[in-house]
Short mmCIF file of C-alpha atoms and ligand atoms in Angstrom, two decimals:
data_model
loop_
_atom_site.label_atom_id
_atom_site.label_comp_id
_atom_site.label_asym_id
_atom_site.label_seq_id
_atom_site.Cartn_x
_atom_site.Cartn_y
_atom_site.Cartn_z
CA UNK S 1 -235.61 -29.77 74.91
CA UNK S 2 -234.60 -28.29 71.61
CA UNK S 3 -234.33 -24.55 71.31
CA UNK S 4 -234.89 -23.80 67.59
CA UNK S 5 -233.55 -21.01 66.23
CA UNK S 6 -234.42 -18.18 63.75
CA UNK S 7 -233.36 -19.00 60.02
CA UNK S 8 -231.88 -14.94 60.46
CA UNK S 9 -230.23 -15.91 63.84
CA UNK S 10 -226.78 -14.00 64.61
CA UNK S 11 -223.90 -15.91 65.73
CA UNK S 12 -224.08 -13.65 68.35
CA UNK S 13 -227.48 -14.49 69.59
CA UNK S 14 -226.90 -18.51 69.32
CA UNK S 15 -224.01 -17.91 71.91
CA UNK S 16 -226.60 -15.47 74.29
CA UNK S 17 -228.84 -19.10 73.77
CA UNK S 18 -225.75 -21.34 74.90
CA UNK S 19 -224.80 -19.04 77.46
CA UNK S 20 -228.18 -18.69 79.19
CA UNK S 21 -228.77 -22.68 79.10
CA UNK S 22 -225.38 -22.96 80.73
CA UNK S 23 -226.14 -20.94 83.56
CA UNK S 24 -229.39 -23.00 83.53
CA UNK S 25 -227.42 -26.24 84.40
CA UNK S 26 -227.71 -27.85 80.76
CA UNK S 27 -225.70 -28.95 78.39
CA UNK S 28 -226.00 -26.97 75.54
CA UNK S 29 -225.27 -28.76 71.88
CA UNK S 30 -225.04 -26.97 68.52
CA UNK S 31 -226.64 -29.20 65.75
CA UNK S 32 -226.26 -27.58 62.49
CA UNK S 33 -228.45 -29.20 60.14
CA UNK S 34 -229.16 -28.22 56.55
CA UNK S 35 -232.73 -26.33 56.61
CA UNK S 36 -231.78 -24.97 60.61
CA UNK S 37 -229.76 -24.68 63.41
CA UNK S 38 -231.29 -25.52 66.39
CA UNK S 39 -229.50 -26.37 69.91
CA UNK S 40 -229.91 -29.16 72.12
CA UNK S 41 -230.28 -28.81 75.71
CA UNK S 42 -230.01 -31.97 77.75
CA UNK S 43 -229.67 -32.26 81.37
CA UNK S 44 -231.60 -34.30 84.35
CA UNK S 45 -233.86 -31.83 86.00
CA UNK S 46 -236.47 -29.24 84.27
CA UNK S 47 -236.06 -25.69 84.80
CA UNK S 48 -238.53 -23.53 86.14
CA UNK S 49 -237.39 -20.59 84.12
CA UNK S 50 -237.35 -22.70 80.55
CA UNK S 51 -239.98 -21.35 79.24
CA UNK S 52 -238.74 -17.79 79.25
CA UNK S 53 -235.72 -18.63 76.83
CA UNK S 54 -238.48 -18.55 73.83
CA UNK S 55 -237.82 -14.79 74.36
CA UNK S 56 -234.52 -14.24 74.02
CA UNK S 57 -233.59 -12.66 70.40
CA UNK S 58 -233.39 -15.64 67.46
CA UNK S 59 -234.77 -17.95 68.81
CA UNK S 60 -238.21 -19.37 67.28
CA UNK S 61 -239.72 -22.00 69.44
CA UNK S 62 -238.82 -24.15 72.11
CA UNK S 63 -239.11 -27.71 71.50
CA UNK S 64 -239.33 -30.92 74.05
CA UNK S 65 -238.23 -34.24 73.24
CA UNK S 66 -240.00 -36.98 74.30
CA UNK S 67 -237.98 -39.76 73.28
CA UNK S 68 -235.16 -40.55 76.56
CA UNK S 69 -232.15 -40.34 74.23
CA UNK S 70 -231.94 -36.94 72.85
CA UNK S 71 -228.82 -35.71 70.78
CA UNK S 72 -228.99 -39.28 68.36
CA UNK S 73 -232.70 -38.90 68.06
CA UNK S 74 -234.43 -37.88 64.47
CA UNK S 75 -236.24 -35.07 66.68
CA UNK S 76 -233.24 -32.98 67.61
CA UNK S 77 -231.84 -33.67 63.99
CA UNK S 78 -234.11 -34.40 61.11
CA UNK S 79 -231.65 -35.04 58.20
CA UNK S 80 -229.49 -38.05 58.57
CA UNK S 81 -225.85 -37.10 59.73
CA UNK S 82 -222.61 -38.33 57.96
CA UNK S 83 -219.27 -39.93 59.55
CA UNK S 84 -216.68 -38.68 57.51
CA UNK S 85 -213.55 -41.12 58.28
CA UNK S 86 -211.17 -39.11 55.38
CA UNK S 87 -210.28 -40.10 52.07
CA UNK S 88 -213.86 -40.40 50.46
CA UNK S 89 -215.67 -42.83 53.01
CA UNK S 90 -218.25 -41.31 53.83
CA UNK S 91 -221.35 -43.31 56.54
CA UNK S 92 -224.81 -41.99 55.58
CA UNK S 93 -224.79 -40.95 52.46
CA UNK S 94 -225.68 -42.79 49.19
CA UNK S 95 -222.53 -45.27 49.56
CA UNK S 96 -223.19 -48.58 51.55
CA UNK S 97 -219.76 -48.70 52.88
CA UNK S 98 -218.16 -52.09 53.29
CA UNK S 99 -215.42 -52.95 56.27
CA UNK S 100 -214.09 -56.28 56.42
CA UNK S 101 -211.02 -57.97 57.55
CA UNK S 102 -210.48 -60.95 60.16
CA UNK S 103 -212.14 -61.19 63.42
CA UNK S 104 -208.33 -60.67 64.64
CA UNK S 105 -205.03 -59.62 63.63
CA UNK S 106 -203.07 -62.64 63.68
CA UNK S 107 -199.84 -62.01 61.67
CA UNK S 108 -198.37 -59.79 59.21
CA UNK S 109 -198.70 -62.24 56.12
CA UNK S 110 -202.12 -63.05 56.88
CA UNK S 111 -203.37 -59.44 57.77
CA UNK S 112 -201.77 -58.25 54.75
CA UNK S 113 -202.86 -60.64 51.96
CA UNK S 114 -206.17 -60.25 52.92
CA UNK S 115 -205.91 -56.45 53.19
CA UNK S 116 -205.03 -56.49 49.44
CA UNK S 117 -208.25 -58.80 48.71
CA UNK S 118 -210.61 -56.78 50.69
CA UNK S 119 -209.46 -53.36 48.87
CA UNK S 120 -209.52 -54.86 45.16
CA UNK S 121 -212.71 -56.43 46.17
CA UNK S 122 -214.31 -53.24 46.84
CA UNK S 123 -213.63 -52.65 50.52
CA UNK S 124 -213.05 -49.03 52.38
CA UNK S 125 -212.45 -50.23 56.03
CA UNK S 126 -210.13 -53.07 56.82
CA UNK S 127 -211.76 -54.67 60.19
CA UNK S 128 -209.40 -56.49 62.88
CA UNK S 129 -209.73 -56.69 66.58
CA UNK S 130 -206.14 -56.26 68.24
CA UNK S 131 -207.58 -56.22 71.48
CA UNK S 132 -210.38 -59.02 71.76
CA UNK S 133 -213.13 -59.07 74.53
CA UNK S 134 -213.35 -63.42 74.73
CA UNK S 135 -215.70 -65.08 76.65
CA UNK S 136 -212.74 -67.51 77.82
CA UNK S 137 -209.88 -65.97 79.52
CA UNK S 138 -207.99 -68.85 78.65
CA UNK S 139 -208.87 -67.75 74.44
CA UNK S 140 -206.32 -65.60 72.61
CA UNK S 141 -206.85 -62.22 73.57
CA UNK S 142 -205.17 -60.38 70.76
CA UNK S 143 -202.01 -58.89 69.55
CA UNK S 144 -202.47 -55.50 71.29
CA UNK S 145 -200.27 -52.65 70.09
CA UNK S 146 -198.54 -54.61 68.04
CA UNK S 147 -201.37 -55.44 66.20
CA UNK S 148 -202.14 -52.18 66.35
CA UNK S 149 -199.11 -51.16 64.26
CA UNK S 150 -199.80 -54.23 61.76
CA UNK S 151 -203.27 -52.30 60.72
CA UNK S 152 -201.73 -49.07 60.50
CA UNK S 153 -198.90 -50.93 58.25
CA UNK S 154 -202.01 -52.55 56.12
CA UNK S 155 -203.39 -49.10 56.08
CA UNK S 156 -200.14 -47.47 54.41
CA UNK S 157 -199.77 -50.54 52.01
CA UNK S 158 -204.25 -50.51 50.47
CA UNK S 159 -205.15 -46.86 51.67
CA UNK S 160 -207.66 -49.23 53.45
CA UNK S 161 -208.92 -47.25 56.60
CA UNK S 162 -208.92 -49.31 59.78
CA UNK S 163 -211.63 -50.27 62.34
CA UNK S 164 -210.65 -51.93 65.35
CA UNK S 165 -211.81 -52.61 69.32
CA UNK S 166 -211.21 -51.06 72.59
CA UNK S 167 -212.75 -52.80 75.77
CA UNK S 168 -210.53 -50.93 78.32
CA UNK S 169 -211.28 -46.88 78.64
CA UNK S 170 -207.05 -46.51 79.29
CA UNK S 171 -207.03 -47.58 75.89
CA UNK S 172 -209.10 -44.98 74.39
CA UNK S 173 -205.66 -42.86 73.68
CA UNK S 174 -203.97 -45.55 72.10
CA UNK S 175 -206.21 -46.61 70.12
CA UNK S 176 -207.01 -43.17 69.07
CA UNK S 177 -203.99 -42.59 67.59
CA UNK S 178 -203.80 -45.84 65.52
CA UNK S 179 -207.47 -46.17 64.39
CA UNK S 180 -210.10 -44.43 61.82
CA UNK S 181 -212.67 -45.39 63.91
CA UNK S 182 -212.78 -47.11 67.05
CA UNK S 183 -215.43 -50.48 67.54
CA UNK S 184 -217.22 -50.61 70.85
CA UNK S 185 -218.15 -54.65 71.37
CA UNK S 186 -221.03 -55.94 72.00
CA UNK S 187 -219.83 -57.14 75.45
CA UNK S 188 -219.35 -53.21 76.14
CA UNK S 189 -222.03 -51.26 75.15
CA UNK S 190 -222.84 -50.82 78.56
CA UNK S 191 -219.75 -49.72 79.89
CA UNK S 192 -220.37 -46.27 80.71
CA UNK S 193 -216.75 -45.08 81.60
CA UNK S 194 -215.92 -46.42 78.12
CA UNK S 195 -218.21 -44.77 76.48
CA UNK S 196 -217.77 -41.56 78.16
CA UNK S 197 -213.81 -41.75 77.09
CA UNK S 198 -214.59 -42.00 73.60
CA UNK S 199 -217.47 -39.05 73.92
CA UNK S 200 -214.15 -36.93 74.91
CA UNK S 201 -212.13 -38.05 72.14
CA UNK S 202 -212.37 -36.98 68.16
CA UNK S 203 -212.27 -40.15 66.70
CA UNK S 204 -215.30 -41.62 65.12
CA UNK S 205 -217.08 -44.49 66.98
CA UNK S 206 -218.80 -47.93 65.72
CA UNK S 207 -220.81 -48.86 68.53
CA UNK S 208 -222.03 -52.55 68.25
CA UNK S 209 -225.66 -53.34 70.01
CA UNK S 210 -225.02 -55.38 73.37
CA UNK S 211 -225.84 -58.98 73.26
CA UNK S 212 -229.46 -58.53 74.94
CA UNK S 213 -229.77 -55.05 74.63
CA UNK S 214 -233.11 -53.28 73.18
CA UNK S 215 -233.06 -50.91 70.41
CA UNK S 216 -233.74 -48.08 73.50
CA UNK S 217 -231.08 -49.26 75.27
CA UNK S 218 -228.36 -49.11 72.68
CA UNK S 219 -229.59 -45.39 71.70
CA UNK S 220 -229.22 -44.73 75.20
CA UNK S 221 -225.35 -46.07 75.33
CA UNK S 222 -224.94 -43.54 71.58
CA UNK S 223 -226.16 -41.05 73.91
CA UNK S 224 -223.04 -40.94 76.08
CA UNK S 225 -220.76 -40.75 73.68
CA UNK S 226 -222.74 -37.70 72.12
CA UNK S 227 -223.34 -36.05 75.31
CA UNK S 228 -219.73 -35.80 75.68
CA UNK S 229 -219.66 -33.83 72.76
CA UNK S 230 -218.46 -36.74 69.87
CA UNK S 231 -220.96 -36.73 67.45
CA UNK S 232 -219.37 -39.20 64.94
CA UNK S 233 -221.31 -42.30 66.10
CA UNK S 234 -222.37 -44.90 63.86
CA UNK S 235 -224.60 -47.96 65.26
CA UNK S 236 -223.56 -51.49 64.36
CA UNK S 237 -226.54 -54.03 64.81
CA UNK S 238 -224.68 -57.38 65.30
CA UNK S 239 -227.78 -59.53 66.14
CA UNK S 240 -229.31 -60.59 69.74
CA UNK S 241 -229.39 -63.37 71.84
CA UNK S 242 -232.97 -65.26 70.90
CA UNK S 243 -234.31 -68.77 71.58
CA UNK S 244 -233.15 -70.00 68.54
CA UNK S 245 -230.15 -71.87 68.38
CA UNK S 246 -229.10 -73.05 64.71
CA UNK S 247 -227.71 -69.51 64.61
CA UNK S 248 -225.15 -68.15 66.92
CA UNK S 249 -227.55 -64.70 67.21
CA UNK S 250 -230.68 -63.57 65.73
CA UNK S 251 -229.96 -60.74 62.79
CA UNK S 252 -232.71 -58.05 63.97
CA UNK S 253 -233.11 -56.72 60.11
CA UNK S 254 -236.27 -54.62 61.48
CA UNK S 255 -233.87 -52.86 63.98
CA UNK S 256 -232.16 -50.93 61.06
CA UNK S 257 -235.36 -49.22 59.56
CA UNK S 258 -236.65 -48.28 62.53
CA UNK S 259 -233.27 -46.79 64.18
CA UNK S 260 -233.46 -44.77 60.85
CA UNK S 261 -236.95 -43.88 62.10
CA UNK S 262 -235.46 -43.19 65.35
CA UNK S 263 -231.97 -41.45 65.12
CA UNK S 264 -230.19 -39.70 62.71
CA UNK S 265 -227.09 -41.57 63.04
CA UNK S 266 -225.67 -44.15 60.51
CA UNK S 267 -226.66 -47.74 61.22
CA UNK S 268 -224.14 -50.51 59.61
CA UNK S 269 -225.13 -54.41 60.46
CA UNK S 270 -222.37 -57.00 61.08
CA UNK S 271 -223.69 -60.43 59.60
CA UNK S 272 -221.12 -62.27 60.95
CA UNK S 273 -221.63 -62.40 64.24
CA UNK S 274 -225.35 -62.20 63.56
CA UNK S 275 -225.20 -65.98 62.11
CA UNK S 276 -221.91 -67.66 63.24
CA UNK S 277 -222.23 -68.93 60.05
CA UNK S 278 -220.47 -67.98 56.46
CA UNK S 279 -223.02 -69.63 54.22
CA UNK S 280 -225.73 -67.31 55.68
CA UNK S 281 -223.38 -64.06 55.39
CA UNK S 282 -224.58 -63.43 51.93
CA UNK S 283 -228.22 -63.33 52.11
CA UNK S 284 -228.04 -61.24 55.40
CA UNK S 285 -225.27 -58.70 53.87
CA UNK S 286 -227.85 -58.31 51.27
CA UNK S 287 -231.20 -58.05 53.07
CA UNK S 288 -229.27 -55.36 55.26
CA UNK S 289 -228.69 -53.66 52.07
CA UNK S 290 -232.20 -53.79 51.31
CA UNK S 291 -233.47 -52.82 54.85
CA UNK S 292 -231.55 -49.34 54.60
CA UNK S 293 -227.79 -50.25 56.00
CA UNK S 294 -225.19 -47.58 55.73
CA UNK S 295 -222.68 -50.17 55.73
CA UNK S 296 -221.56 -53.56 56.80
CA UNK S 297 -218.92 -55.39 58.86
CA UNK S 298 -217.76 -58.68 57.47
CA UNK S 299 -215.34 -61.29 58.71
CA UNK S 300 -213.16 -62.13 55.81
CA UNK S 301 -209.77 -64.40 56.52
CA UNK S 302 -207.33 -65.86 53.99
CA UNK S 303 -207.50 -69.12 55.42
CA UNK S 304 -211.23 -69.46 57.51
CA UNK S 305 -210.33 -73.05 58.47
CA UNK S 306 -206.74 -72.04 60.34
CA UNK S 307 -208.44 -68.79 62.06
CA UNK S 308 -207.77 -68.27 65.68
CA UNK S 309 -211.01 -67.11 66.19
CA UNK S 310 -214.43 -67.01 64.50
CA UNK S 311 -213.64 -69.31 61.30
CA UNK S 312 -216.59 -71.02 61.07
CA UNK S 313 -218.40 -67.67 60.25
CA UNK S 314 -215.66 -65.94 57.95
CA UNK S 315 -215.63 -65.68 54.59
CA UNK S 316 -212.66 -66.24 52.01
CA UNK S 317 -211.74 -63.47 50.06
CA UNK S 318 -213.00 -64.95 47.17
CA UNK S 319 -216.36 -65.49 48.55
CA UNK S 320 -216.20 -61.90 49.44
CA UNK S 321 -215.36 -60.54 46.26
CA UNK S 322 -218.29 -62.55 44.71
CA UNK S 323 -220.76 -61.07 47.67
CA UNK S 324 -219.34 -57.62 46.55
CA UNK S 325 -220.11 -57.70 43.28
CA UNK S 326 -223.66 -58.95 44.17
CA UNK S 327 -223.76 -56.30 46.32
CA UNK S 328 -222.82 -53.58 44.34
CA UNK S 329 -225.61 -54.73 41.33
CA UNK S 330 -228.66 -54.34 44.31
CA UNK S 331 -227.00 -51.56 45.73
CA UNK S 332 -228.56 -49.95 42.81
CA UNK S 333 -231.90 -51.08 42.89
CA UNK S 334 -232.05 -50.05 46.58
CA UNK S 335 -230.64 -46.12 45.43
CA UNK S 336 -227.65 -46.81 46.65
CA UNK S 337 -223.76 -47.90 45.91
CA UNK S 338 -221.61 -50.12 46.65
CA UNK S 339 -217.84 -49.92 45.39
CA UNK S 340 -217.49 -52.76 42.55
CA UNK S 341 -214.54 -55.33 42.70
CA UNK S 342 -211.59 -54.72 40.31
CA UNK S 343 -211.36 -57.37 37.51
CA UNK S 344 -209.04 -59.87 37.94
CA UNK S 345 -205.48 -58.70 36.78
CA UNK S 346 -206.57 -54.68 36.67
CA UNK S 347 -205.48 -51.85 39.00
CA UNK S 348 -208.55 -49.44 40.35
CA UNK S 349 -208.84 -46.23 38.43
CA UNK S 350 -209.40 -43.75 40.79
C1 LIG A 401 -215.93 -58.50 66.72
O1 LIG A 401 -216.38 -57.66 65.91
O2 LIG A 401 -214.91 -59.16 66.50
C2 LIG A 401 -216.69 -58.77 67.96
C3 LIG A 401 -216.08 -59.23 69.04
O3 LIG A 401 -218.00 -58.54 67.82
P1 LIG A 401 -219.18 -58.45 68.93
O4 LIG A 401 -218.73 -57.44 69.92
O5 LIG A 401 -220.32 -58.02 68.08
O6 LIG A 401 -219.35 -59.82 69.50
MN1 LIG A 402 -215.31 -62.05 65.54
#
């Protein structure tokens, strides 16, 4: 239920509001939006005296949801919210915001040299799993905090920010205090504890659909996080397992209109994983663009053929900077942006 308030509503009566859902048994969450505040109330049973909080002072009309996710859908919050990482970038607003980096963090030189490439090319977010969810245990599995300290490194060298996994929830602190946002994996969107961990937390969260998971389904795993009172959430379709075989997953393009239909939170797609394959990366970066994306995640390694994992669909930097500036020329017949590449031999002026 929503619980809209009064344009003229006193701070004082918006805490009576909280106060009196509280003692109700729900959860009470303030969701400021431009035109009105209005507070959502989510909790598992409904209360016989609901009705009666349409009477208390400032408050206009009581509202019910009927989608099953409620804090990430477009009814509790009509205007699209923004994940504010620091430093300008900025998810859900006119920028399509472009992370990209290699699948993992291998070594200094590598992580480095392609940190440099990725920022003159136009990149915000440098991508790199230091803790990697394989399907083999017998796969490398990451560099862990030390990789950790490698992106924080790249960070200070590009003013990159940094995106990067967690797939354990005693991780959440760690991770926390190395990353600008933190990437649920596909393999965990279900995990519950995880995503409850990161719903305590401040840090901003990129959670990836699961492998076979419907569009409900992931809203429902945004929910926990929200629900736990971490609103920065941004969705990361990384295509679905399908029938179809010539590509390692199915991009679901129609999935980002309609979760911008559905929620209010910024949706990014990952073509990478959606393909498996770097020759399709740049028509799927740019029909994203085209559905509506906020952003994108892109595998990008200096040297795609010596990767330790996910070569095959990684791009070179080169290739990259060439998508980017492609990018950045539709970004503008979609009404959006998209941070050009710096010519050859110049410094960005900003
Ligand atoms: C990744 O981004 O490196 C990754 C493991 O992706 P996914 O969880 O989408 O498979
Ligand atoms: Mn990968």
């Amino acid at each position: 239920m929503i619980v809209v308030m009064k344009l003229e509503a006193t701070p004082e009566q918006i805490a009576a509001v909280e106060k009196r859902l509280e003692a109700m048994g729900y959860s009470s969450h303030l969701i400021q939006g431009v035109e009105r505040i209005v507070i959502g109330a989510v909790g598992d049973k409904k209360h016989e005296g609901a009705s009666s909080l349409s009477l208390l002072p400032g408050v206009e009309k009581l509202v019910p949801v009927m989608a099953p996710y409620k804090l990430v859908s477009r009814e509790v919050k009509s205007e699209k919210s923004r994940v504010d990482l620091g430093c300008g970038v900025v998810f859900g607003g006119e920028e399509v915001v472009v992370m990209a980096g290699p699948c993992a963090v291998e070594d200094e030189a590598g992580l480095f040299e392609v940190a440099e490439k990725v920022a003159a090319a136009g990149g915000k977010v440098l991508r790199g799993g230091a803790f990697k969810p394989r399907t083999s245990p017998y796969s490398f599995q990451g560099l862990e905090e030390d990789g950790l300290k490698l992106l924080a490194e790249a960070r200070e060298q590009t003013g990159l920010k940094i995106v990067t996994e967690v797939i354990n929830p005693q991780d959440v602190e760690l991770l926390s205090a190395y990353a600008d946002l933190i990437q649920v994996g596909a393999r965990n969107m279900q995990n519950f504890a995880l995503l409850r961990e990161l719903g305590r937390q401040p840090r901003p969260v990129l959670l990836k659909r699961g492998l076979s998971a419907t569009i409900e389904e992931w809203l429902m795993a945004a929910e926990y996080i929200l629900a736990e009172g971490n609103y920065n959430v941004i969705l990361c379709e990384r295509g679905i397992r399908t029938f179809e075989s010539y590509t390692r997953n199915t991009l679901d393009i129609s999935a980002v209109p309609l979760v911008n239909r559905l929620s209010h939170l910024p949706v990014v797609v990952d073509p990478s994983h959606s393909s498996g394959d770097r020759e399709l990366v740049p028509a799927l970066s740019k029909a994203s663009v085209a559905a509506g994306a906020d952003g994108l995640l892109i595998e990008v390694h200096p040297r795609p053929e010596l990767a330790m994992c996910d070569g095959p669909q990684s791009l070179t930097p080169e290739d990259f900077a060439r998508l980017m500036q492609e990018l950045h020329v539709l970004a503008g017949v979609c009404g959006r942006t998209v941070r050009a590449p710096v010519p050859e031999g110049a410094t960005r002026g900003e």
